[in-house]
mmCIF file of C-alpha atoms in Angstrom:
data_model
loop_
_atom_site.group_PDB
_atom_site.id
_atom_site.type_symbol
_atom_site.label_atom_id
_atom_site.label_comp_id
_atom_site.label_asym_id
_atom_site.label_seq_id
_atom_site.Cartn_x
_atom_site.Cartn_y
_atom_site.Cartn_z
ATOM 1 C CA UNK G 3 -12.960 0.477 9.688
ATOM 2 C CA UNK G 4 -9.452 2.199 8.896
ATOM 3 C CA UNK G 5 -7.945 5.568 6.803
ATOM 4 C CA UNK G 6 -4.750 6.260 5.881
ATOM 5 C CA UNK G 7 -3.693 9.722 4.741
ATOM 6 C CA UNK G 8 -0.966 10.128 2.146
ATOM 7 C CA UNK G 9 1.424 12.894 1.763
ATOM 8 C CA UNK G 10 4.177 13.595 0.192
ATOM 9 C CA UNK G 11 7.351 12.448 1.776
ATOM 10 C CA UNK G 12 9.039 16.065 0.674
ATOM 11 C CA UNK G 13 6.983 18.636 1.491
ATOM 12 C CA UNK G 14 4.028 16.816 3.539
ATOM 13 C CA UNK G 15 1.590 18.059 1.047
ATOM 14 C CA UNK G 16 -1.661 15.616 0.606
ATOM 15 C CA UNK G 17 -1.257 13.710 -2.138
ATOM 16 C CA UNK G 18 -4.573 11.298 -1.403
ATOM 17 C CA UNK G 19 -6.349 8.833 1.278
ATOM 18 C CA UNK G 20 -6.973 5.322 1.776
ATOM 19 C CA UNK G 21 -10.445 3.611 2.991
ATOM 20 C CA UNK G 22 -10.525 0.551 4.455
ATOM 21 C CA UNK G 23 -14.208 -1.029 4.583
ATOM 22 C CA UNK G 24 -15.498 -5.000 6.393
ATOM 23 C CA UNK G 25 -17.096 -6.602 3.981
ATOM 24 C CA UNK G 26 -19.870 -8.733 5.129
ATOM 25 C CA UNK G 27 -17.947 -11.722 4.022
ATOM 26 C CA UNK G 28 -15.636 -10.554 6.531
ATOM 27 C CA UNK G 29 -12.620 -9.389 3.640
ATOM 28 C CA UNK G 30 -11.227 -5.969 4.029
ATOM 29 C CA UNK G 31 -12.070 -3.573 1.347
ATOM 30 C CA UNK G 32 -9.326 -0.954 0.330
ATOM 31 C CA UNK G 33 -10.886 2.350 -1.693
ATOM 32 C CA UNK G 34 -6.956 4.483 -2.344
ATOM 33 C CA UNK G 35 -7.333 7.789 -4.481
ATOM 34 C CA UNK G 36 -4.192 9.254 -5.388
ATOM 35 C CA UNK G 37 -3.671 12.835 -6.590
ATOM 36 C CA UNK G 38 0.041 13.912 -7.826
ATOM 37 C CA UNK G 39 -0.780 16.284 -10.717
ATOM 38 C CA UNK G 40 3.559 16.050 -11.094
ATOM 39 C CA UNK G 41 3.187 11.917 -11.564
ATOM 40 C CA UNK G 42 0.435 12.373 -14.971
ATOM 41 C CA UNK G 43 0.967 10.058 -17.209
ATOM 42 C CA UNK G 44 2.630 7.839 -15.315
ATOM 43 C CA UNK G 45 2.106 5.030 -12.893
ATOM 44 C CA UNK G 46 3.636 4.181 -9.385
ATOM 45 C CA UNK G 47 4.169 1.387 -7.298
ATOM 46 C CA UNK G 48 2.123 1.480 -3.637
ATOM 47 C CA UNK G 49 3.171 -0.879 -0.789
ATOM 48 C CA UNK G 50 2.225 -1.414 2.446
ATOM 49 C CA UNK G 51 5.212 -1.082 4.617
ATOM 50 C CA UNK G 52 5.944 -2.684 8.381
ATOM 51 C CA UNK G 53 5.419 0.156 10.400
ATOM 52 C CA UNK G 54 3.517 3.322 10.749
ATOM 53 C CA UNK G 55 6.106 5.858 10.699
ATOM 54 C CA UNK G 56 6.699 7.887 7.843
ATOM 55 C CA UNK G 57 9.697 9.944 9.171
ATOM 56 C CA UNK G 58 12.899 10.272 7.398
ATOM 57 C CA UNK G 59 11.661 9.919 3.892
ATOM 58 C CA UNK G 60 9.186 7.223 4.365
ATOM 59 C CA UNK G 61 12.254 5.033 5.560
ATOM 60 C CA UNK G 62 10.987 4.655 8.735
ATOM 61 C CA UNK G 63 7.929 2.619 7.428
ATOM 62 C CA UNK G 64 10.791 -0.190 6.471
ATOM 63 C CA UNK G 65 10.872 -3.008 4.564
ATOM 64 C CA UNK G 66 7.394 -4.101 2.676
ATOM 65 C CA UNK G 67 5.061 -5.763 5.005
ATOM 66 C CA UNK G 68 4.877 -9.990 4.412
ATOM 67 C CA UNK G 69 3.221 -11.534 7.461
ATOM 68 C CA UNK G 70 2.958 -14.765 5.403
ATOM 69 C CA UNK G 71 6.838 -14.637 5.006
ATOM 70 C CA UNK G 72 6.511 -15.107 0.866
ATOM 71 C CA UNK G 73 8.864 -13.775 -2.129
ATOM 72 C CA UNK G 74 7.616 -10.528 -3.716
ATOM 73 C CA UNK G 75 5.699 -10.233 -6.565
ATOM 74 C CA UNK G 76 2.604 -9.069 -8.505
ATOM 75 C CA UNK G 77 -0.607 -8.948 -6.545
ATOM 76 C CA UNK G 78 -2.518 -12.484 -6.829
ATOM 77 C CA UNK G 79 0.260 -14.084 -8.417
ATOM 78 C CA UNK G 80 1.993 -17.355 -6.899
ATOM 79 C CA UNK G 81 3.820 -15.591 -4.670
ATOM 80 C CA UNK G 82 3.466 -11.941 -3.089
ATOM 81 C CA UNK G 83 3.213 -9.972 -0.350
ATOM 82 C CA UNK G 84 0.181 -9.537 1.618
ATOM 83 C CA UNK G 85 1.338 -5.636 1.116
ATOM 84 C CA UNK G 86 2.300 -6.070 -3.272
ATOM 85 C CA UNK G 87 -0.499 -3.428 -3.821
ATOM 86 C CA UNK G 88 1.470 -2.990 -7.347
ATOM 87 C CA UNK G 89 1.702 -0.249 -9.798
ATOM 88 C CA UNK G 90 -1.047 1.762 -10.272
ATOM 89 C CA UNK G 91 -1.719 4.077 -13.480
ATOM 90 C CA UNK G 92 -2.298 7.706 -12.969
ATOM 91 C CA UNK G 93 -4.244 9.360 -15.757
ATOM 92 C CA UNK G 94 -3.469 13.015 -17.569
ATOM 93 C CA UNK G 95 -4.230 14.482 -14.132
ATOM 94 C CA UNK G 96 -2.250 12.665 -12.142
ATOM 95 C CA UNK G 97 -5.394 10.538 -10.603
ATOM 96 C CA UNK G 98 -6.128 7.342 -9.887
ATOM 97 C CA UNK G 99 -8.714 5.148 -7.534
ATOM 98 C CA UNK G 100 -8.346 1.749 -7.345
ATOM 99 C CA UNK G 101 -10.322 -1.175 -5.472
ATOM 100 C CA UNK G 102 -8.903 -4.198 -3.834
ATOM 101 C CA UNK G 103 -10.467 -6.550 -1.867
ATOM 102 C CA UNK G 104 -9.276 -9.742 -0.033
ATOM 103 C CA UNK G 105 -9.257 -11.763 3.015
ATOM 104 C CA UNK G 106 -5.520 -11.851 3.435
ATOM 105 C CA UNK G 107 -6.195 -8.450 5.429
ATOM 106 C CA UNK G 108 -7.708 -8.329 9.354
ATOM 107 C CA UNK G 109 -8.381 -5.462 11.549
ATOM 108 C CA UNK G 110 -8.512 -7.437 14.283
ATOM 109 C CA UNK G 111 -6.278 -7.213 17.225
ATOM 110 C CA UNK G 112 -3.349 -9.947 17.797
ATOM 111 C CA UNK G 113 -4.167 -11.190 14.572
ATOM 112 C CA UNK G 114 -0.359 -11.300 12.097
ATOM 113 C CA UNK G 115 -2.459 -9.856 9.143
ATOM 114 C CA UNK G 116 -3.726 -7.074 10.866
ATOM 115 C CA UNK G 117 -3.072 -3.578 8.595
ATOM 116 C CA UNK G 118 -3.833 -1.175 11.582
ATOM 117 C CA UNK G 119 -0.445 0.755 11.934
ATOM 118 C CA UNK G 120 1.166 -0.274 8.839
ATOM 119 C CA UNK G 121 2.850 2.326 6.584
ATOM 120 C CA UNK G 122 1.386 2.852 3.175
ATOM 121 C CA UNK G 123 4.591 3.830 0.354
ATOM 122 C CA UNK G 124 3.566 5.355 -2.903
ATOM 123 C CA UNK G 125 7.223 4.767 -4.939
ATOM 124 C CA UNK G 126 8.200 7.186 -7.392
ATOM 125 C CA UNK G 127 9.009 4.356 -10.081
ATOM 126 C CA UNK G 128 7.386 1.131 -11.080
ATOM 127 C CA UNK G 129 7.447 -1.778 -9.724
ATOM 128 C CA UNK G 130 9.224 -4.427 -11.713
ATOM 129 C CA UNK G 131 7.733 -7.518 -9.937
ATOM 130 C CA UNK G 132 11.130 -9.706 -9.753
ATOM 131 C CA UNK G 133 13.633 -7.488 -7.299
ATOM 132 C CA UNK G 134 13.313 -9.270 -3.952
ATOM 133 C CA UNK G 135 12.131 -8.419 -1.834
ATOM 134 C CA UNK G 136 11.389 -4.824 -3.179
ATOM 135 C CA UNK G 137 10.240 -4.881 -6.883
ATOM 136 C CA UNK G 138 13.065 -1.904 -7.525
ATOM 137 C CA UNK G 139 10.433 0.687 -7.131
ATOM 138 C CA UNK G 140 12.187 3.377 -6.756
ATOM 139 C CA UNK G 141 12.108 6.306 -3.676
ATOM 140 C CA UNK G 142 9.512 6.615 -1.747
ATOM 141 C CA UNK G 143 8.023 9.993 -2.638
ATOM 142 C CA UNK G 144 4.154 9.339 -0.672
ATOM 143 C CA UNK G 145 3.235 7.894 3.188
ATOM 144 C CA UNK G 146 0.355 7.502 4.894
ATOM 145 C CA UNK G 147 -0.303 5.225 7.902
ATOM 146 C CA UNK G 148 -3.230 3.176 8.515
ATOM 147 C CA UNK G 149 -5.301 4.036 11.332
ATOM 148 C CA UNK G 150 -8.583 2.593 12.998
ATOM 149 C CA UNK G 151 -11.636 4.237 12.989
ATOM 150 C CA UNK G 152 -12.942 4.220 16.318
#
């Protein structure tokens, strides 16, 4: 139902892609590959951001997207944004793929928890979980933006 297309915030160079899929259940499946041969061995924190621009840097995406107005923290904790993807491991390559599915994502229109237009930010550090409202991740060195597939 959506794609987002990452790239490096330096040199625009694809760095990987984001799939967004309706489950029948009506939860919002995200499929994100991520491919930064420099990053192996390593892991980095992903966000989704407030808006869909990725100019400047990635700054332009803002501050981490939190329709539910909640502290920042680790991905199904107590308390986290609807946007704490989290830090994600990238093997000897530089590659990961990761899975996450959950009904605290809509595509639909109007609707506060709707992802279409939000900025995806791949961080060039970890995310430490605690740092409000960021998690001290670190620059933002990847952006895509999520988009609906018509």
């Amino acid at each position: 139902v959506a794609t987002a297309s990452l790239n490096a915030t330096s040199n625009g160079a694809a760095i990987g892609k984001a799939q967004f899929f309706e489950m029948s259940d009506g939860k919002i499946k995200m499929d994100l590959e991520i491919n930064m041969p420099e990053k192996a061995d390593s892991s980095v924190a992903v966000h989704f951001h407030e808006h869909g621009d990725c100019g400047n840097m990635g700054e332009n995406t803002h501050g981490h997207w939190n329709p539910t107005n909640e502290q920042h923290g680790k991905w199904d904790s107590e308390s986290f944004h609807s946007g704490d993807i989290g830090n994600i491991s990238l093997d000897s390559k530089g590659q990961a793929k990761i899975s996450v599915t959950t009904n605290r994502w809509s595509v639909a229109e109007n609707e506060a928890n709707n992802i279409i237009g939000r900025g995806i930010i791949v961080h060039g550090g970890v995310d430490d979980y605690e740092t409000q409202p960021t998690g001290n991740s670190g620059p933002r060195i990847g952006c895509g933006v999520i988009t609906a597939i018509k």
